[in-house]
Amino acid sequence: MKDANCVFCRIIDGSIPSVKVYESDNVIAFLDINPMEKGHVLVVPKQHWRTISDVPVDAPDAVRCAEEAMYIVRVTAKALGEGLADGTNILQANGACAGQTVPHLHFHVIPRYGGETLQPGWESGAGKYKDDDERDSYATRIADGIKKIVESEGIFG
Ligand SMILES: [Zn+2]
Protein backbone atom coordinates (compact mmCIF):
# COMPACT_ATOMS: atom_id res chain seq x y z
CA MET A 1 0.00 0.00 0.00
CA LYS A 2 1.44 3.35 -1.05
CA ASP A 3 0.32 6.95 -0.80
CA ALA A 4 1.60 9.19 -3.59
CA ASN A 5 1.38 12.24 -1.32
CA CYS A 6 3.44 10.64 1.44
CA VAL A 7 7.06 11.78 1.72
CA PHE A 8 8.19 8.40 3.08
CA CYS A 9 6.42 6.49 0.27
CA ARG A 10 8.26 8.76 -2.14
CA ILE A 11 11.57 8.04 -0.40
CA ILE A 12 10.74 4.33 -0.64
CA ASP A 13 10.03 4.56 -4.37
CA GLY A 14 13.19 6.61 -4.88
CA SER A 15 11.54 9.81 -6.12
CA ILE A 16 12.94 11.65 -3.07
CA PRO A 17 16.59 10.91 -2.28
CA SER A 18 17.72 9.63 1.11
CA VAL A 19 20.90 8.45 2.79
CA LYS A 20 20.04 4.79 3.27
CA VAL A 21 21.55 2.60 5.94
CA TYR A 22 19.38 -0.48 5.25
CA GLU A 23 16.89 -1.63 2.66
CA SER A 24 15.00 -4.86 2.07
CA ASP A 25 11.67 -5.76 0.44
CA ASN A 26 9.87 -4.76 3.67
CA VAL A 27 11.85 -2.05 5.38
CA ILE A 28 13.97 1.00 4.64
CA ALA A 29 16.19 2.84 7.11
CA PHE A 30 17.83 6.16 6.39
CA LEU A 31 19.34 9.15 8.14
CA ASP A 32 16.83 11.71 9.43
CA ILE A 33 17.12 14.91 7.39
CA ASN A 34 16.70 16.94 10.62
CA PRO A 35 18.73 14.83 13.04
CA MET A 36 18.31 15.26 16.79
CA GLU A 37 21.84 13.90 16.98
CA LYS A 38 24.46 12.78 14.48
CA GLY A 39 23.56 9.30 13.30
CA HIS A 40 19.79 9.70 13.93
CA VAL A 41 18.14 6.96 11.85
CA LEU A 42 14.53 6.53 10.76
CA VAL A 43 13.36 2.93 10.35
CA VAL A 44 10.31 2.79 8.08
CA PRO A 45 8.17 -0.18 7.05
CA LYS A 46 7.56 -0.02 3.30
CA GLN A 47 3.83 -0.50 3.69
CA HIS A 48 1.98 2.77 4.29
CA TRP A 49 0.29 2.76 7.68
CA ARG A 50 -0.41 6.04 9.41
CA THR A 51 0.20 4.83 12.97
CA ILE A 52 1.25 1.67 14.78
CA SER A 53 -2.42 0.97 15.53
CA ASP A 54 -3.14 0.77 11.81
CA VAL A 55 -0.91 -2.28 11.26
CA PRO A 56 -3.32 -5.11 10.41
CA VAL A 57 -2.77 -8.39 12.23
CA ASP A 58 -4.83 -10.50 9.82
CA ALA A 59 -2.49 -10.06 6.85
CA PRO A 60 0.70 -12.15 7.08
CA ASP A 61 2.66 -9.86 4.76
CA ALA A 62 1.77 -6.84 6.93
CA VAL A 63 2.75 -8.65 10.11
CA ARG A 64 6.02 -9.72 8.53
CA CYS A 65 6.72 -6.14 7.41
CA ALA A 66 6.03 -4.70 10.87
CA GLU A 67 8.07 -7.42 12.59
CA GLU A 68 11.02 -6.77 10.32
CA ALA A 69 10.80 -3.04 11.06
CA MET A 70 10.95 -3.78 14.80
CA TYR A 71 13.87 -6.11 14.20
CA ILE A 72 15.73 -3.44 12.24
CA VAL A 73 15.09 -0.93 15.06
CA ARG A 74 16.88 -3.38 17.34
CA VAL A 75 19.70 -4.00 14.89
CA THR A 76 20.17 -0.26 14.27
CA ALA A 77 20.43 0.43 18.01
CA LYS A 78 22.87 -2.45 18.35
CA ALA A 79 24.95 -1.21 15.41
CA LEU A 80 25.07 2.30 16.87
CA GLY A 81 26.17 0.81 20.17
CA GLU A 82 29.06 -1.04 18.63
CA GLY A 83 31.64 1.72 18.63
CA LEU A 84 29.54 4.70 17.57
CA ALA A 85 27.20 5.78 20.35
CA ASP A 86 27.11 5.27 24.11
CA GLY A 87 23.35 4.75 24.14
CA THR A 88 20.20 5.26 22.08
CA ASN A 89 16.65 6.50 22.40
CA ILE A 90 13.91 4.77 20.42
CA LEU A 91 11.05 7.13 19.66
CA GLN A 92 7.83 6.45 17.78
CA ALA A 93 5.01 8.98 17.52
CA ASN A 94 1.36 8.33 16.65
CA GLY A 95 -0.75 11.32 15.70
CA ALA A 96 -0.06 15.04 15.46
CA CYS A 97 -0.66 15.54 19.19
CA ALA A 98 2.24 13.14 19.80
CA GLY A 99 4.51 15.07 17.48
CA GLN A 100 4.10 12.83 14.42
CA THR A 101 4.86 15.03 11.40
CA VAL A 102 4.95 12.37 8.65
CA PRO A 103 1.80 10.23 8.70
CA HIS A 104 3.61 7.01 7.77
CA LEU A 105 4.62 4.72 10.65
CA HIS A 106 8.28 5.16 11.52
CA PHE A 107 10.70 4.64 14.36
CA HIS A 108 13.43 7.05 15.38
CA VAL A 109 16.68 5.48 16.56
CA ILE A 110 18.59 8.35 18.14
CA PRO A 111 22.18 7.80 19.21
CA ARG A 112 23.38 9.34 22.48
CA TYR A 113 26.97 10.19 23.18
CA GLY A 114 28.90 10.28 26.44
CA GLY A 115 28.55 13.32 28.63
CA GLU A 116 25.24 14.44 27.13
CA THR A 117 22.29 15.39 29.23
CA LEU A 118 19.94 15.73 26.29
CA GLN A 119 16.40 14.68 27.01
CA PRO A 120 14.18 13.50 24.19
CA GLY A 121 11.63 16.28 24.46
CA TRP A 122 9.46 15.30 27.35
CA GLU A 123 9.48 16.38 30.93
CA SER A 124 9.94 13.52 33.35
CA GLY A 125 7.18 13.55 35.96
CA ALA A 126 4.99 15.99 34.03
CA GLY A 127 2.14 13.47 34.05
CA LYS A 128 2.03 12.92 37.81
CA TYR A 129 -1.12 11.26 39.11
CA LYS A 130 -3.12 13.10 41.74
CA ASP A 131 -3.13 9.96 43.90
CA ASP A 132 -2.68 6.18 43.83
CA ASP A 133 -6.35 5.63 42.98
CA GLU A 134 -6.01 7.69 39.83
CA ARG A 135 -2.79 5.84 38.95
CA ASP A 136 -4.46 2.46 39.52
CA SER A 137 -7.46 3.47 37.45
CA TYR A 138 -5.17 4.24 34.51
CA ALA A 139 -3.36 0.93 35.01
CA THR A 140 -6.64 -1.00 35.10
CA ARG A 141 -8.04 0.67 31.99
CA ILE A 142 -4.82 0.09 30.04
CA ALA A 143 -4.48 -3.52 31.23
CA ASP A 144 -8.11 -4.23 30.33
CA GLY A 145 -7.59 -2.71 26.89
CA ILE A 146 -4.43 -4.76 26.26
CA LYS A 147 -6.14 -7.95 27.41
CA LYS A 148 -9.13 -7.32 25.16
CA ILE A 149 -6.97 -6.67 22.08
CA VAL A 150 -4.57 -9.60 22.76
CA GLU A 151 -7.54 -11.93 23.12
CA SER A 152 -9.36 -10.63 20.06
CA GLU A 153 -6.29 -10.68 17.81
CA GLY A 154 -5.16 -14.10 19.05
CA ILE A 155 -1.51 -13.66 18.04
CA PHE A 156 0.15 -14.14 21.44
CA GLY A 157 -1.02 -15.35 24.83
ZN1 LIG B 1 3.69 6.46 3.13
Coordinates of C-alpha atoms and ligand atoms in Angstrom, one line a residue:
M1 CA 0.0 0.0 0.0
K2 CA 1.4 3.3 -1.0
D3 CA 0.3 6.9 -0.8
A4 CA 1.6 9.2 -3.6
N5 CA 1.4 12.2 -1.3
C6 CA 3.4 10.6 1.4
V7 CA 7.1 11.8 1.7
F8 CA 8.2 8.4 3.1
C9 CA 6.4 6.5 0.3
R10 CA 8.3 8.8 -2.1
I11 CA 11.6 8.0 -0.4
I12 CA 10.7 4.3 -0.6
D13 CA 10.0 4.6 -4.4
G14 CA 13.2 6.6 -4.9
S15 CA 11.5 9.8 -6.1
I16 CA 12.9 11.6 -3.1
P17 CA 16.6 10.9 -2.3
S18 CA 17.7 9.6 1.1
V19 CA 20.9 8.5 2.8
K20 CA 20.0 4.8 3.3
V21 CA 21.6 2.6 5.9
Y22 CA 19.4 -0.5 5.3
E23 CA 16.9 -1.6 2.7
S24 CA 15.0 -4.9 2.1
D25 CA 11.7 -5.8 0.4
N26 CA 9.9 -4.8 3.7
V27 CA 11.9 -2.0 5.4
I28 CA 14.0 1.0 4.6
A29 CA 16.2 2.8 7.1
F30 CA 17.8 6.2 6.4
L31 CA 19.3 9.2 8.1
D32 CA 16.8 11.7 9.4
I33 CA 17.1 14.9 7.4
N34 CA 16.7 16.9 10.6
P35 CA 18.7 14.8 13.0
M36 CA 18.3 15.3 16.8
E37 CA 21.8 13.9 17.0
K38 CA 24.5 12.8 14.5
G39 CA 23.6 9.3 13.3
H40 CA 19.8 9.7 13.9
V41 CA 18.1 7.0 11.9
L42 CA 14.5 6.5 10.8
V43 CA 13.4 2.9 10.3
V44 CA 10.3 2.8 8.1
P45 CA 8.2 -0.2 7.0
K46 CA 7.6 0.0 3.3
Q47 CA 3.8 -0.5 3.7
H48 CA 2.0 2.8 4.3
W49 CA 0.3 2.8 7.7
R50 CA -0.4 6.0 9.4
T51 CA 0.2 4.8 13.0
I52 CA 1.2 1.7 14.8
S53 CA -2.4 1.0 15.5
D54 CA -3.1 0.8 11.8
V55 CA -0.9 -2.3 11.3
P56 CA -3.3 -5.1 10.4
V57 CA -2.8 -8.4 12.2
D58 CA -4.8 -10.5 9.8
A59 CA -2.5 -10.1 6.9
P60 CA 0.7 -12.2 7.1
D61 CA 2.7 -9.9 4.8
A62 CA 1.8 -6.8 6.9
V63 CA 2.7 -8.7 10.1
R64 CA 6.0 -9.7 8.5
C65 CA 6.7 -6.1 7.4
A66 CA 6.0 -4.7 10.9
E67 CA 8.1 -7.4 12.6
E68 CA 11.0 -6.8 10.3
A69 CA 10.8 -3.0 11.1
M70 CA 11.0 -3.8 14.8
Y71 CA 13.9 -6.1 14.2
I72 CA 15.7 -3.4 12.2
V73 CA 15.1 -0.9 15.1
R74 CA 16.9 -3.4 17.3
V75 CA 19.7 -4.0 14.9
T76 CA 20.2 -0.3 14.3
A77 CA 20.4 0.4 18.0
K78 CA 22.9 -2.4 18.3
A79 CA 24.9 -1.2 15.4
L80 CA 25.1 2.3 16.9
G81 CA 26.2 0.8 20.2
E82 CA 29.1 -1.0 18.6
G83 CA 31.6 1.7 18.6
L84 CA 29.5 4.7 17.6
A85 CA 27.2 5.8 20.4
D86 CA 27.1 5.3 24.1
G87 CA 23.3 4.8 24.1
T88 CA 20.2 5.3 22.1
N89 CA 16.6 6.5 22.4
I90 CA 13.9 4.8 20.4
L91 CA 11.0 7.1 19.7
Q92 CA 7.8 6.4 17.8
A93 CA 5.0 9.0 17.5
N94 CA 1.4 8.3 16.7
G95 CA -0.8 11.3 15.7
A96 CA -0.1 15.0 15.5
C97 CA -0.7 15.5 19.2
A98 CA 2.2 13.1 19.8
G99 CA 4.5 15.1 17.5
Q100 CA 4.1 12.8 14.4
T101 CA 4.9 15.0 11.4
V102 CA 4.9 12.4 8.7
P103 CA 1.8 10.2 8.7
H104 CA 3.6 7.0 7.8
L105 CA 4.6 4.7 10.6
H106 CA 8.3 5.2 11.5
F107 CA 10.7 4.6 14.4
H108 CA 13.4 7.1 15.4
V109 CA 16.7 5.5 16.6
I110 CA 18.6 8.4 18.1
P111 CA 22.2 7.8 19.2
R112 CA 23.4 9.3 22.5
Y113 CA 27.0 10.2 23.2
G114 CA 28.9 10.3 26.4
G115 CA 28.5 13.3 28.6
E116 CA 25.2 14.4 27.1
T117 CA 22.3 15.4 29.2
L118 CA 19.9 15.7 26.3
Q119 CA 16.4 14.7 27.0
P120 CA 14.2 13.5 24.2
G121 CA 11.6 16.3 24.5
W122 CA 9.5 15.3 27.3
E123 CA 9.5 16.4 30.9
S124 CA 9.9 13.5 33.4
G125 CA 7.2 13.6 36.0
A126 CA 5.0 16.0 34.0
G127 CA 2.1 13.5 34.0
K128 CA 2.0 12.9 37.8
Y129 CA -1.1 11.3 39.1
K130 CA -3.1 13.1 41.7
D131 CA -3.1 10.0 43.9
D132 CA -2.7 6.2 43.8
D133 CA -6.4 5.6 43.0
E134 CA -6.0 7.7 39.8
R135 CA -2.8 5.8 39.0
D136 CA -4.5 2.5 39.5
S137 CA -7.5 3.5 37.5
Y138 CA -5.2 4.2 34.5
A139 CA -3.4 0.9 35.0
T140 CA -6.6 -1.0 35.1
R141 CA -8.0 0.7 32.0
I142 CA -4.8 0.1 30.0
A143 CA -4.5 -3.5 31.2
D144 CA -8.1 -4.2 30.3
G145 CA -7.6 -2.7 26.9
I146 CA -4.4 -4.8 26.3
K147 CA -6.1 -8.0 27.4
K148 CA -9.1 -7.3 25.2
I149 CA -7.0 -6.7 22.1
V150 CA -4.6 -9.6 22.8
E151 CA -7.5 -11.9 23.1
S152 CA -9.4 -10.6 20.1
E153 CA -6.3 -10.7 17.8
G154 CA -5.2 -14.1 19.0
I155 CA -1.5 -13.7 18.0
F156 CA 0.1 -14.1 21.4
G157 CA -1.0 -15.4 24.8
Ligands
ZN1 ZN 3.7 6.5 3.1

